[in-house]
Coordinates of C-alpha atoms in Angstrom, one line a residue:
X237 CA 76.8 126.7 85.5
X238 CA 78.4 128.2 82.3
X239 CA 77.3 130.7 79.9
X240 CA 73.8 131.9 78.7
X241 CA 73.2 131.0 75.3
X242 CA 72.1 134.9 72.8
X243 CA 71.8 133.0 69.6
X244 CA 69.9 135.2 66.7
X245 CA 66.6 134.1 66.6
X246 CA 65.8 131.5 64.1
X247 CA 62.0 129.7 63.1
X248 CA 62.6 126.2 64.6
X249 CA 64.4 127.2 67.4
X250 CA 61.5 127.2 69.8
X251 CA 61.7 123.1 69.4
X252 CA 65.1 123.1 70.4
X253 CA 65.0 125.7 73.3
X254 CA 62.6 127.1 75.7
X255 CA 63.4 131.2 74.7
X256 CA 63.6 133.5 77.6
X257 CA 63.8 130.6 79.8
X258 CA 67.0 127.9 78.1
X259 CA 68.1 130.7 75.8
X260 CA 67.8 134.5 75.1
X261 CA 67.8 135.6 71.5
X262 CA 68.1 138.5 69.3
X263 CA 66.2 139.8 66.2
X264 CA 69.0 142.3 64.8
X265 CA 72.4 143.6 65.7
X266 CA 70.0 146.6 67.9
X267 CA 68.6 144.1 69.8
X268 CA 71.3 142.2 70.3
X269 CA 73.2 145.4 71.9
X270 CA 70.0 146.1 74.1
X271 CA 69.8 142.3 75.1
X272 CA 73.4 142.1 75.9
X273 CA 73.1 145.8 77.8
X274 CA 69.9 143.8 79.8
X275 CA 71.4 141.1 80.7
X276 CA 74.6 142.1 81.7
X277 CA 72.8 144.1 84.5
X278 CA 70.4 141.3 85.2
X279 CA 73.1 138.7 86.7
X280 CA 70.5 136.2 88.7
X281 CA 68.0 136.0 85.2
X282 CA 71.3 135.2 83.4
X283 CA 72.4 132.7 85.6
X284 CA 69.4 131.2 85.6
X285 CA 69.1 131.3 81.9
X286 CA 72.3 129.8 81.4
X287 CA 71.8 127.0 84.5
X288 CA 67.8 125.8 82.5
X289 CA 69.7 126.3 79.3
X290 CA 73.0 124.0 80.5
X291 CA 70.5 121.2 82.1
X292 CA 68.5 120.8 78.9
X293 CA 71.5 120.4 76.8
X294 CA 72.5 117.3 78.9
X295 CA 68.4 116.4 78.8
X296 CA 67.5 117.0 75.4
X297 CA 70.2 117.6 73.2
X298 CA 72.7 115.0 74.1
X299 CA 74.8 112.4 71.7
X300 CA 72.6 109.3 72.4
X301 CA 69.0 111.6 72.1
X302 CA 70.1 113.3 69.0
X303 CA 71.8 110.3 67.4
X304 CA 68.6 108.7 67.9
X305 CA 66.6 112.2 66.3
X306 CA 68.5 112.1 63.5
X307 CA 68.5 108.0 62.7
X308 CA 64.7 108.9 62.9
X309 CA 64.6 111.7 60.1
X310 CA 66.6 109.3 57.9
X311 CA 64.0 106.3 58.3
X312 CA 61.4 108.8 57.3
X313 CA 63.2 110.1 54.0
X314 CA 64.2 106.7 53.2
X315 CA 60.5 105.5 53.5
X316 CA 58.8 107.7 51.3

């Protein structure tokens, strides 16, 4: 499956990530500790943390989707 993704949370990540569901996250070095603490001891939420979080890289943040994000972006700043 691989490993469960505790980036610190950031505004936009909710449209790359589904939180508590893809990803965990952490507000400040506190939560972080209690997060790690929780889901150390929590091993069938990690796994299945990390398994949602694994399968929607592959879906949603792969080299062709993301390519094609990005050549997106560019036709809109070149368009203005």
């Amino acid at each position: 499956v691989g490993s469960m993704l505790l980036p610190e949370d950031f505004a936009d990540l909710d449209q790359l990530f589904i939180k508590g569901q893809e990803i965990g996250t952490f507000k400040c070095q506190d939560d972080l500790s209690d997060k790690i603490r929780f889901y150390l001891s929590n091993d069938t939420l990690r796994r299945d943390i990390a398994e949602h979080g694994r399968n929607a890289c592959i879906k949603k943040h792969d080299l062709k989707t993301r390519s094609l994000q990005f050549l997106s972006y560019i036709e809109k700043l070149l368009s203005w």
